[in-house]
mmCIF file of C-alpha atoms and ligand atoms in Angstrom:
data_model
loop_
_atom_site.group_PDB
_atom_site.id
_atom_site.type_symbol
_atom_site.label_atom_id
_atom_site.label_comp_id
_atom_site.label_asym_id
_atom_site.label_seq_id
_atom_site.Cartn_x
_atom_site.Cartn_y
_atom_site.Cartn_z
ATOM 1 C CA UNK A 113 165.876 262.806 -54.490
ATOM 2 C CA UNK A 114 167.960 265.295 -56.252
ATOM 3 C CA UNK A 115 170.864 266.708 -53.499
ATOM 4 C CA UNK A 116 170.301 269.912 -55.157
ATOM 5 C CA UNK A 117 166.880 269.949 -53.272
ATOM 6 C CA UNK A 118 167.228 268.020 -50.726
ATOM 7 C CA UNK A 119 166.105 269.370 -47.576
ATOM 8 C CA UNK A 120 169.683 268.997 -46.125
ATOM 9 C CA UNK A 121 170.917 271.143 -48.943
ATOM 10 C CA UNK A 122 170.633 274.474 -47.188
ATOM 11 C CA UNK A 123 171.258 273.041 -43.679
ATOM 12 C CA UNK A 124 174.466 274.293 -42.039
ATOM 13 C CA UNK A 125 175.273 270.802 -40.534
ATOM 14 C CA UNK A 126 175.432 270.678 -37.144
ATOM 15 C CA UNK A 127 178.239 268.150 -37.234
ATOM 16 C CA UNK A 128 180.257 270.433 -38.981
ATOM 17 C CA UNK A 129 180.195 273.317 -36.656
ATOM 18 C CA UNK A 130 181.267 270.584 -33.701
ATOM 19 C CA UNK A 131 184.064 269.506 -36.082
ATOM 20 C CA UNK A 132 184.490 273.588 -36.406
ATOM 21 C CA UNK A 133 184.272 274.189 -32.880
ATOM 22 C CA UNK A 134 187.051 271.528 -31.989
ATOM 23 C CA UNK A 135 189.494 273.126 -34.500
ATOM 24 C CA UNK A 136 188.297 276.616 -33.565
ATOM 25 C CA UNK A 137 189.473 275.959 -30.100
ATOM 26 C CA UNK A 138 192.407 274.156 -30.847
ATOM 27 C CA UNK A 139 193.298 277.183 -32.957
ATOM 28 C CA UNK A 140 192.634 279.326 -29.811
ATOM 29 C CA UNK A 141 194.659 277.007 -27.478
ATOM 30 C CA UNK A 142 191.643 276.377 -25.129
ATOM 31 C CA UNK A 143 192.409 272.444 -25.609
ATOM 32 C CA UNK A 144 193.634 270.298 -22.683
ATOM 33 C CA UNK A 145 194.098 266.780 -23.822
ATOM 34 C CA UNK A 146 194.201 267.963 -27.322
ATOM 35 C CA UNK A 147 198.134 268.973 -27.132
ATOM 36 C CA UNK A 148 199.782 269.360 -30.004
ATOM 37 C CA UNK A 149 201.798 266.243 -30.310
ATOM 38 C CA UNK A 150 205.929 266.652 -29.271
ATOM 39 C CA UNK A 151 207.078 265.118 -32.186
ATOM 40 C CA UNK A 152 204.234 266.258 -35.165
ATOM 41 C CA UNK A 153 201.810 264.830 -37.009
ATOM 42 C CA UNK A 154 201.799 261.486 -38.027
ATOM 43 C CA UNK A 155 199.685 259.182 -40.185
ATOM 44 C CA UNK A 156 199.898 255.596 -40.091
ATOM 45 C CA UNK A 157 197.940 253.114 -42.981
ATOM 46 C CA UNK A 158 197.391 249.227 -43.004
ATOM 47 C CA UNK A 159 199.103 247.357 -45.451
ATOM 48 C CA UNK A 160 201.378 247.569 -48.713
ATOM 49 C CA UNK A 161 199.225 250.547 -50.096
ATOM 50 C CA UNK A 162 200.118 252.291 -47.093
ATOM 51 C CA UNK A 163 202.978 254.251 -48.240
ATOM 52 C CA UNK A 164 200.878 255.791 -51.017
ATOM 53 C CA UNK A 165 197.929 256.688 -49.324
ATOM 54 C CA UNK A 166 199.966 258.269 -46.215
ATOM 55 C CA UNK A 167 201.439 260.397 -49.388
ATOM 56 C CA UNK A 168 198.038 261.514 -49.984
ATOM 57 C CA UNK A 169 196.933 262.465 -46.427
ATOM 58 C CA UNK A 170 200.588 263.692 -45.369
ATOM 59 C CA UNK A 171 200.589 266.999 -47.117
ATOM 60 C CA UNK A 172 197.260 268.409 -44.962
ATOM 61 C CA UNK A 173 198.876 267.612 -42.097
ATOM 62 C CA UNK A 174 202.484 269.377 -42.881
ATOM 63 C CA UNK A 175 199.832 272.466 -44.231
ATOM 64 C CA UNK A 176 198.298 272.050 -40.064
ATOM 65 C CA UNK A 177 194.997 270.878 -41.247
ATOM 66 C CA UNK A 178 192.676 268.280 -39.475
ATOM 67 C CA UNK A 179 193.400 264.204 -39.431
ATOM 68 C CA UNK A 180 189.787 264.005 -40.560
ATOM 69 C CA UNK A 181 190.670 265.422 -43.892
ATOM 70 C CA UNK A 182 193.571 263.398 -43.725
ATOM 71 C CA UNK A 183 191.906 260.585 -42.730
ATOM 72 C CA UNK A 184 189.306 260.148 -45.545
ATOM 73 C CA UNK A 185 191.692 261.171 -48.439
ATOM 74 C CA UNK A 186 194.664 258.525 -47.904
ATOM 75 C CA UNK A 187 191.381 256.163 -47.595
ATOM 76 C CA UNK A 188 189.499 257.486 -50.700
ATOM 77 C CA UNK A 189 193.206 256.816 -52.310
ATOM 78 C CA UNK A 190 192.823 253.086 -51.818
ATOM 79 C CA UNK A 191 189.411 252.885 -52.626
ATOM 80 C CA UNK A 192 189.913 254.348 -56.147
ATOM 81 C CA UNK A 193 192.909 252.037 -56.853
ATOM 82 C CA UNK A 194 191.326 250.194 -60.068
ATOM 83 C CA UNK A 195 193.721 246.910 -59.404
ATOM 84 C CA UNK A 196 192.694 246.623 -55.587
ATOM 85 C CA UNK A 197 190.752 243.046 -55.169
ATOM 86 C CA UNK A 198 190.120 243.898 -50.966
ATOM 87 C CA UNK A 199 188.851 247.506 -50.700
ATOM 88 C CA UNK A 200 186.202 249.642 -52.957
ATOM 89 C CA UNK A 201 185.440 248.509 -56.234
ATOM 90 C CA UNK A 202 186.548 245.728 -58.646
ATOM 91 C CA UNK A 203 186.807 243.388 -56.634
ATOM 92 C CA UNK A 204 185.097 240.945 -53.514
ATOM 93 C CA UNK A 205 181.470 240.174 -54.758
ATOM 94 C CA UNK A 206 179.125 238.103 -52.626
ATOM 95 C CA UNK A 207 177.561 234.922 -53.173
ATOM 96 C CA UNK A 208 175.339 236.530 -55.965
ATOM 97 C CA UNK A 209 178.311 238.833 -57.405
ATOM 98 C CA UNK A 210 177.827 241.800 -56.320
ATOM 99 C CA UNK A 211 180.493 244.162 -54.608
ATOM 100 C CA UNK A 212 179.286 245.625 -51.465
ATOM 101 C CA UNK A 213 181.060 248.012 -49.200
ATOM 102 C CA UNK A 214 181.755 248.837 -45.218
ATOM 103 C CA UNK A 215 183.184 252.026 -43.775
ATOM 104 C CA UNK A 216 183.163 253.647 -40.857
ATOM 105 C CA UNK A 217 184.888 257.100 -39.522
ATOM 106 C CA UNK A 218 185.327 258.189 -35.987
ATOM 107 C CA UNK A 219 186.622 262.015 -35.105
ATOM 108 C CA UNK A 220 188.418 261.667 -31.434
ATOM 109 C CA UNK A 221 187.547 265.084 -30.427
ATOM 110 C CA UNK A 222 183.676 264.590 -30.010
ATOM 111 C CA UNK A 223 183.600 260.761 -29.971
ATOM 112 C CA UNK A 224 181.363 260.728 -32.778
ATOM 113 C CA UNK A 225 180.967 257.963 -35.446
ATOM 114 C CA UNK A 226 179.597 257.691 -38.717
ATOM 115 C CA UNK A 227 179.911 254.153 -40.638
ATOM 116 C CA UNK A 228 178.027 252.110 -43.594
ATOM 117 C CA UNK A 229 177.311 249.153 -43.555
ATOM 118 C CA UNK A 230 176.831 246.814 -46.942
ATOM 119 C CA UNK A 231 176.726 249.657 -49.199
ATOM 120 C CA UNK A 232 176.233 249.394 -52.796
ATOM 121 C CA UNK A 233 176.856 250.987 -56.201
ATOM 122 C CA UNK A 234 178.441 254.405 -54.823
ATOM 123 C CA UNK A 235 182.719 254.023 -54.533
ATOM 124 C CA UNK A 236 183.993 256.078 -51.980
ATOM 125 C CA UNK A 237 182.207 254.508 -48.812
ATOM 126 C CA UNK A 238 184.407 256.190 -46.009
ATOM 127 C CA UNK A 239 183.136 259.370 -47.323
ATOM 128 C CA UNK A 240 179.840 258.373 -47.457
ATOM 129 C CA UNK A 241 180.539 257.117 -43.680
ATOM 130 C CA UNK A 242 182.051 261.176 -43.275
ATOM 131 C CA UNK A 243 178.630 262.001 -44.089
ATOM 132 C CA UNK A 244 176.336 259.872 -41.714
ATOM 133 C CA UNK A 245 178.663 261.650 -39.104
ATOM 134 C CA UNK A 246 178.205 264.935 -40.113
ATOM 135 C CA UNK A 247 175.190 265.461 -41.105
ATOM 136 C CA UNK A 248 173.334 263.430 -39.266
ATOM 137 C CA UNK A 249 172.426 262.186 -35.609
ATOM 138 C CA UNK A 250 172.968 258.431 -36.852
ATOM 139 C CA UNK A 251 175.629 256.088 -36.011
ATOM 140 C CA UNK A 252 175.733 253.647 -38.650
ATOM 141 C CA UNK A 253 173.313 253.242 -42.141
ATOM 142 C CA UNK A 254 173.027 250.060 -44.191
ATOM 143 C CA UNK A 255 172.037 248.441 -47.246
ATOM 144 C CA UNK A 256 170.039 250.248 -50.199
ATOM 145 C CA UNK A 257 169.352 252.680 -47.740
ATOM 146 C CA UNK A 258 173.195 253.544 -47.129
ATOM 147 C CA UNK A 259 172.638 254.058 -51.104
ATOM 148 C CA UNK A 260 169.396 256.639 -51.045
ATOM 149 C CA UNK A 261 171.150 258.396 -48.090
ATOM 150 C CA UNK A 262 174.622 258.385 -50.378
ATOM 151 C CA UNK A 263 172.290 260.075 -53.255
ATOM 152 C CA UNK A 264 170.725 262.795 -51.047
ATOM 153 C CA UNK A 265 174.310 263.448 -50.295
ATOM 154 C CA UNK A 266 175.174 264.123 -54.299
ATOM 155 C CA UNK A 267 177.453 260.809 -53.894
ATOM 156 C CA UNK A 268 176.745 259.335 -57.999
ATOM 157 C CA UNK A 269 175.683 255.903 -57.843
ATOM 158 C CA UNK A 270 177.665 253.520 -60.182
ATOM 159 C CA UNK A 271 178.404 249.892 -61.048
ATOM 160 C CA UNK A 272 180.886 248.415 -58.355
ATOM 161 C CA UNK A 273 181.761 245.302 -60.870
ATOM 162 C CA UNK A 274 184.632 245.628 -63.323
ATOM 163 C CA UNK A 275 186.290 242.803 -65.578
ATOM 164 C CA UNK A 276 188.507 241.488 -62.719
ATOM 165 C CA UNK A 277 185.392 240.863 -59.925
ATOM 166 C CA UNK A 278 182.900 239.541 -63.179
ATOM 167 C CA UNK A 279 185.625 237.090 -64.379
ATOM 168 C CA UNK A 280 186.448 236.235 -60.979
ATOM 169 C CA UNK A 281 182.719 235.767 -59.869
ATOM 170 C CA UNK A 282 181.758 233.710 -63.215
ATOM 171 C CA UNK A 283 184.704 231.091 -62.661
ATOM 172 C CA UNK A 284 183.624 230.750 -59.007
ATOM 173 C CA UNK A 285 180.229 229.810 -60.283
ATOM 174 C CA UNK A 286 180.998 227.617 -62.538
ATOM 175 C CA UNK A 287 182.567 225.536 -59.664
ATOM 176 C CA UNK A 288 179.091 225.299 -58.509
ATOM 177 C CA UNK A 289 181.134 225.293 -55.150
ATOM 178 C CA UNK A 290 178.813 226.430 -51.624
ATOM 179 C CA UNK A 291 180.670 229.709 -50.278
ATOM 180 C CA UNK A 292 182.593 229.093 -47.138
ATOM 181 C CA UNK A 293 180.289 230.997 -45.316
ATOM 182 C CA UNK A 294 178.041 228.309 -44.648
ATOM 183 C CA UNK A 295 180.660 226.123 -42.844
ATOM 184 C CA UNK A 296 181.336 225.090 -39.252
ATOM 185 C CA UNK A 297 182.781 228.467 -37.077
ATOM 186 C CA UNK A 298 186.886 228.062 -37.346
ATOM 187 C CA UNK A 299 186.918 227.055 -33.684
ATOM 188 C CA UNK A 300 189.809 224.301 -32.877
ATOM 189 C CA UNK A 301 190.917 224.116 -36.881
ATOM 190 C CA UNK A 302 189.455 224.553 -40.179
ATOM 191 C CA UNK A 303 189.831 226.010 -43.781
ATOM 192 C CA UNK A 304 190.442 229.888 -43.226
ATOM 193 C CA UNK A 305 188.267 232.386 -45.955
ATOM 194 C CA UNK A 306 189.573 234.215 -47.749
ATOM 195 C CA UNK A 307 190.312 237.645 -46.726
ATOM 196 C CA UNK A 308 192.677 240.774 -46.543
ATOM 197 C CA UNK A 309 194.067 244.457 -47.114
ATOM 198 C CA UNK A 310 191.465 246.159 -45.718
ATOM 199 C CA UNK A 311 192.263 250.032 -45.295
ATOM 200 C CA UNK A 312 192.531 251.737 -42.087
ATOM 201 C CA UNK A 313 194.132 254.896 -41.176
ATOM 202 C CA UNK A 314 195.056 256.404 -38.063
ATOM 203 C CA UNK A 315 196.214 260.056 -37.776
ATOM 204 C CA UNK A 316 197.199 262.595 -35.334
ATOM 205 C CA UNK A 317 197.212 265.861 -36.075
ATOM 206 C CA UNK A 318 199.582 268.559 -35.137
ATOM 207 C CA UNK A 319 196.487 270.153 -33.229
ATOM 208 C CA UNK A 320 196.229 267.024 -31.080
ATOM 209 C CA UNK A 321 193.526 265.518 -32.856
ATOM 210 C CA UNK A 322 192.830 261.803 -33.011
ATOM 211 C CA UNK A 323 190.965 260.446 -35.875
ATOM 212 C CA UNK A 324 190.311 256.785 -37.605
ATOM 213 C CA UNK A 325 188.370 255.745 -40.739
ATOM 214 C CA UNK A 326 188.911 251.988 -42.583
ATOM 215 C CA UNK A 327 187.052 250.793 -45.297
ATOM 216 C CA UNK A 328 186.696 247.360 -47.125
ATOM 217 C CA UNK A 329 184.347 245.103 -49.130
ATOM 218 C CA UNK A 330 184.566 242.506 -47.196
ATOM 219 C CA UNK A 331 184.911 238.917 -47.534
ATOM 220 C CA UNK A 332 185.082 236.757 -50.975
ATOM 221 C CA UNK A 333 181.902 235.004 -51.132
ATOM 222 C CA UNK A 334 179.941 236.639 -48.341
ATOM 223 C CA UNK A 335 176.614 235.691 -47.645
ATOM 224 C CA UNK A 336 174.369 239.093 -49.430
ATOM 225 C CA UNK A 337 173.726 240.930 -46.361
ATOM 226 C CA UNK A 338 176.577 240.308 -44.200
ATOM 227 C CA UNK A 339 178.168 243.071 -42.748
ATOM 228 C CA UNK A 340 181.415 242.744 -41.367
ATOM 229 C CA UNK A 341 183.779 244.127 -38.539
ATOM 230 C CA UNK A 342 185.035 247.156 -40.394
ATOM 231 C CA UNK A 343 181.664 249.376 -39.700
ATOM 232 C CA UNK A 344 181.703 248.889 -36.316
ATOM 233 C CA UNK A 345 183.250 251.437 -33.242
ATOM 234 C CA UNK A 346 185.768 248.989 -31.408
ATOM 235 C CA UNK A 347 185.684 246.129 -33.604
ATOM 236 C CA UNK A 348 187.085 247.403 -37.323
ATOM 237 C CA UNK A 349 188.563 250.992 -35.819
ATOM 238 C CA UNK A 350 188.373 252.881 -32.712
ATOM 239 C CA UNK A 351 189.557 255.863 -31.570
ATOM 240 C CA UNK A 352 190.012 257.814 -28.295
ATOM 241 C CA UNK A 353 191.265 261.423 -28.108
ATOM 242 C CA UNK A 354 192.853 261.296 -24.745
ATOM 243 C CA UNK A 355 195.473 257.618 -26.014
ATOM 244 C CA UNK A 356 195.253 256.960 -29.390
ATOM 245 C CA UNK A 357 194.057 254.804 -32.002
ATOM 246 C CA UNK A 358 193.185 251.052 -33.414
ATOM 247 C CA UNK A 359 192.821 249.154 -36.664
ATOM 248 C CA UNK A 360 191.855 245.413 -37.324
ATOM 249 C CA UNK A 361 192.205 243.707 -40.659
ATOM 250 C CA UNK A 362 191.346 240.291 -41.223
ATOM 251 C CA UNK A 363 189.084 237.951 -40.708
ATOM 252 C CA UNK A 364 186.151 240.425 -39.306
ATOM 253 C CA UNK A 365 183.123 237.517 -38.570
ATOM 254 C CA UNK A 366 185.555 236.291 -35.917
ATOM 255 C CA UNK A 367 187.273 239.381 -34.812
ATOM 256 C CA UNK A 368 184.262 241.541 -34.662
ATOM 257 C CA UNK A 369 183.182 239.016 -31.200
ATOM 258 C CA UNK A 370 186.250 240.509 -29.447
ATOM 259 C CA UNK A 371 185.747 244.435 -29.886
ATOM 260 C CA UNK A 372 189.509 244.069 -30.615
ATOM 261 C CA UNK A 373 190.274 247.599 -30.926
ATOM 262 C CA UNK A 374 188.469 248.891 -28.539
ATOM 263 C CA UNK A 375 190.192 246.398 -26.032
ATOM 264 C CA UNK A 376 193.511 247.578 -27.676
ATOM 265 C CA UNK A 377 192.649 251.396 -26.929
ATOM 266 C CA UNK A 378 191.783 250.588 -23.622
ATOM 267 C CA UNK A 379 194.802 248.397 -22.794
ATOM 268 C CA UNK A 380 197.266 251.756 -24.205
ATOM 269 C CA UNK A 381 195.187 253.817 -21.685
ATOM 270 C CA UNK A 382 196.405 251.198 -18.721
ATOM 271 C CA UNK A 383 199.995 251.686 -20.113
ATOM 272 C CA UNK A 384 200.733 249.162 -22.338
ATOM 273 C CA UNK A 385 202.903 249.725 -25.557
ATOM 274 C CA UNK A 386 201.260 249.756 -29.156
ATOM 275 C CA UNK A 387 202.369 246.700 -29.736
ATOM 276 C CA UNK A 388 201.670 245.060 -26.298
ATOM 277 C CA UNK A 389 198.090 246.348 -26.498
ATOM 278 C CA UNK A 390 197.729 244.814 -30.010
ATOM 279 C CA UNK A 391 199.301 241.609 -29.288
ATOM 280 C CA UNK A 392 197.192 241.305 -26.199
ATOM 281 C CA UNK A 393 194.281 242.038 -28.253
ATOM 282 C CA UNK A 394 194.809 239.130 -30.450
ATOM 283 C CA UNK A 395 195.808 236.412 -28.057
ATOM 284 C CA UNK A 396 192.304 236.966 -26.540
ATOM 285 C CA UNK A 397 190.520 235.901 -29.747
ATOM 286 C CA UNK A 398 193.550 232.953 -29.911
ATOM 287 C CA UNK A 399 192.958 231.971 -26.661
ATOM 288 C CA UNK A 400 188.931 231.294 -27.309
ATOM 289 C CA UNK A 401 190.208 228.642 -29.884
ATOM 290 C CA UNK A 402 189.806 230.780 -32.776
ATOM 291 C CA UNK A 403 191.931 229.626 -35.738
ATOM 292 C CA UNK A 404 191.828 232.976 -37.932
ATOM 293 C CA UNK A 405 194.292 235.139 -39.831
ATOM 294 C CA UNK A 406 193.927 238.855 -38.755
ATOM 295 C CA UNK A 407 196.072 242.039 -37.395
ATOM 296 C CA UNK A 408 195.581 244.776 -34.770
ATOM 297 C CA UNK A 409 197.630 248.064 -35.911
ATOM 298 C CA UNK A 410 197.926 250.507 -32.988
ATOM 299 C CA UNK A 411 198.988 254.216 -32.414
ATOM 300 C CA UNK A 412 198.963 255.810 -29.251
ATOM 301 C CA UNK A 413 198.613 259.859 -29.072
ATOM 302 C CA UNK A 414 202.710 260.453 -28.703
ATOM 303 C CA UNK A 415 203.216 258.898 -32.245
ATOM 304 C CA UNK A 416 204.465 255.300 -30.898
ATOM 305 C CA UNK A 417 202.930 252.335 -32.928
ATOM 306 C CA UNK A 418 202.866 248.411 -33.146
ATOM 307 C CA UNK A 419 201.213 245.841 -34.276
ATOM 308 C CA UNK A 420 200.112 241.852 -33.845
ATOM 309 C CA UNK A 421 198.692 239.311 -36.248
ATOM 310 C CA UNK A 422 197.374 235.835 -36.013
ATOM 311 C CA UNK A 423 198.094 233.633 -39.395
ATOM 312 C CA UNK A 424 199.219 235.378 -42.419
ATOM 313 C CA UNK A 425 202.153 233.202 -42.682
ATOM 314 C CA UNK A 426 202.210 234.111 -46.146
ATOM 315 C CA UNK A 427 200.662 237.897 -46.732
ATOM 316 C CA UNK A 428 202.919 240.444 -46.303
ATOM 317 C CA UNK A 429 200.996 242.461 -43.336
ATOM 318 C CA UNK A 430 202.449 245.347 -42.361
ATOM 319 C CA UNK A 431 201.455 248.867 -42.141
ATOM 320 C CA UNK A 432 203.226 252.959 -43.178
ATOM 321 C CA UNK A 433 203.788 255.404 -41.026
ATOM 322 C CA UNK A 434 204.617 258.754 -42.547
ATOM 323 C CA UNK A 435 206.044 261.355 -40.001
ATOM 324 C CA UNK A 436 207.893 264.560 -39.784
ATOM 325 C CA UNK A 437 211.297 261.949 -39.554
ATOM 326 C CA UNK A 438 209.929 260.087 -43.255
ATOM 327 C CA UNK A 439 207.971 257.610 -44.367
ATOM 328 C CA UNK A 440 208.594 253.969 -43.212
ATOM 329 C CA UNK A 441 207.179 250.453 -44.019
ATOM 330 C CA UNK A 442 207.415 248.086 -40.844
ATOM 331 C CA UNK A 443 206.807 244.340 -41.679
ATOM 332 C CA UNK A 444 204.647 242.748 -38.696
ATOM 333 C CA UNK A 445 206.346 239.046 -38.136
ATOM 334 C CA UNK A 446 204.219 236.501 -36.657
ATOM 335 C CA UNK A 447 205.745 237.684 -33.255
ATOM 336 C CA UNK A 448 204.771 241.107 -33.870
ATOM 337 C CA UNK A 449 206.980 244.730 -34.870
HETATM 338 C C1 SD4 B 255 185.884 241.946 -43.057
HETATM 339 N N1 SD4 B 255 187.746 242.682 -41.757
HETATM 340 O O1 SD4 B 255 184.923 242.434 -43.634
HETATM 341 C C2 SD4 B 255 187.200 242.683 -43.091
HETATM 342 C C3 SD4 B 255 188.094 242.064 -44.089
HETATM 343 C C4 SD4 B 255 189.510 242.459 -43.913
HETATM 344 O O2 SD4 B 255 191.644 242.498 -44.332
HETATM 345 O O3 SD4 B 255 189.875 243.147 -43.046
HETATM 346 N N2 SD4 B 255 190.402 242.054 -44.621
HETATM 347 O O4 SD4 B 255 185.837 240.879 -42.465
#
């Protein structure tokens, strides 16, 4: 359908006027837990692209505006990055080689959550994700239908493939090699796939606003259909107004078992650091007999973050945080920040 007459078109979205509300109030200092945070805003993105897309979301929050603006900007930063293999276009293709994308968004003020779910030929997925929240009641959309939902939205609909991912996908195939999704779960040992950089970002705004949005295509050689940890409240991203924030990267078929973020959220809540809660996080999924490569990226509501990983001997995990002191890029070693 043509956006220009869609039914939604003339809608004031409902979503919108919560998202209004919360600021409204903020604005008019009715908000309790939403305190503006002692030592400012800060914004806080996985991995080496971090620093760049914490440039993008960084001046809205010196201006005072919301972390969901924030949010989906530094993400829509990485997504557009032609050269990125792990996130948006251009890169990951499935078993059949095509690119397919996962989002998700979650605003801490209202606890709401939009997210997609293998979505293909539109680019900037978290902002598709921004929509299902939004402007509708739904939690999650997926598949061609994440695309007909992106197109009532007036989101263009475009080729995901460019010379990198076709080049990539033909030389795969011509290994006439099974994908590694079809072998034995990495329990006790194993070959680990392929898999990293996925984009989250955490924010707090100077209004006291929590939000958290990650986005990703995925895993190399993923079986068409598979949807993966990054879509998912608690297992890719979580959020909680009242503590703080999580992000997982990694290997998301394992992690997503674990609702690591979710437990990392809730461990903050009990008390324990940023990078306590992460670490804890990831020992659980160790301690199963997992053998996966993956990282937990916390921020709790006072600005204090951390992080754990399992694996990545050899990727350079870390994550930016961008803050009224400056912008910072903290390795995470394999025994954490
Ligand atoms: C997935 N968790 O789809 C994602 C991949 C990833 O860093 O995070 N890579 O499994």
């Amino acid at each position: 359908m043509n956006p220009e007459n869609s039914p939604q078109k003339n809608l004031v979205s409902r979503r919108s006027l919560i998202i209004g509300a919360a600021a409204a109030s903020i604005a008019a200092g009715n908000a309790t837990v939403r305190a503006a945070p002692a030592n400012g805003p800060v914004i806080v993105t996985s991995w080496e692209f971090g620093p760049g897309a914490n440039d993008q979301g960084w001046p809205i929050l010196a201006d005072g505006g919301l972390a969901i603006d924030a949010v989906e900007k530094a993400i829509n930063y990485v997504e557009l990055l032609p050269d990125e293999f792990w996130v948006g276009y251009g890169g990951v293709y499935n078993e059949v080689g095509e690119t397919t994308l996962d989002a998700m968004m979650m605003w801490g003020p209202t606890h709401d959550v939009g997210a997609v779910g293998c979505l293909k030929r539109v680019k900037r997925a978290v902002s598709v994700a921004r929509k299902v929240m939004e402007e509708t009641q739904h939690t999650l959309i997926v598949g061609d239908d994440a695309t007909r939902f992106a197109a009532r939205m007036g989101f263009q609909e475009t080729s995901l493939s460019n010379e990198t991912s076709i080049k990539a996908w033909e030389e795969w195939q011509a290994k006439n090699e099974p994908s590694d999704a079809w072998d034995p779960e990495p329990i006790g040992g194993g070959e680990k796939p392929d898999g990293h950089d996925t984009v989250g970002t955490m924010v707090v705004d100077v209004h006291g606003n929590v939000c958290v949005g990650c986005s990703t295509n995925g895993r190399l050689h993923k079986i068409p259909g598979r949807v993966g940890d990054s879509p998912i409240a608690g297992a890719g991203a979580y959020c909680d107004n009242d503590v703080g924030a999580a992000i997982a990267t990694g290997n998301g078929d394992v992690m997503m078992r674990f609702l690591p973020t979710y437990h990392t959220v809730e461990l903050m809540r009990a008390g324990a650091s940023p990078e306590e809660a992460a670490r804890a996080a990831i020992d659980r999924i160790l301690a199963k007999g997992y053998h996966f490569d993956g990282g937990i990226i916390a921020l709790a509501k006072d600005g204090r973050h951390g992080a754990a990983k399992a694996g990545w001997a050899d990727e350079n995990f870390g994550y930016a945080v961008r803050n009224q002191a400056g912008s910072e890029y903290i390795p995470v070693g394999a025994n954490g920040t």
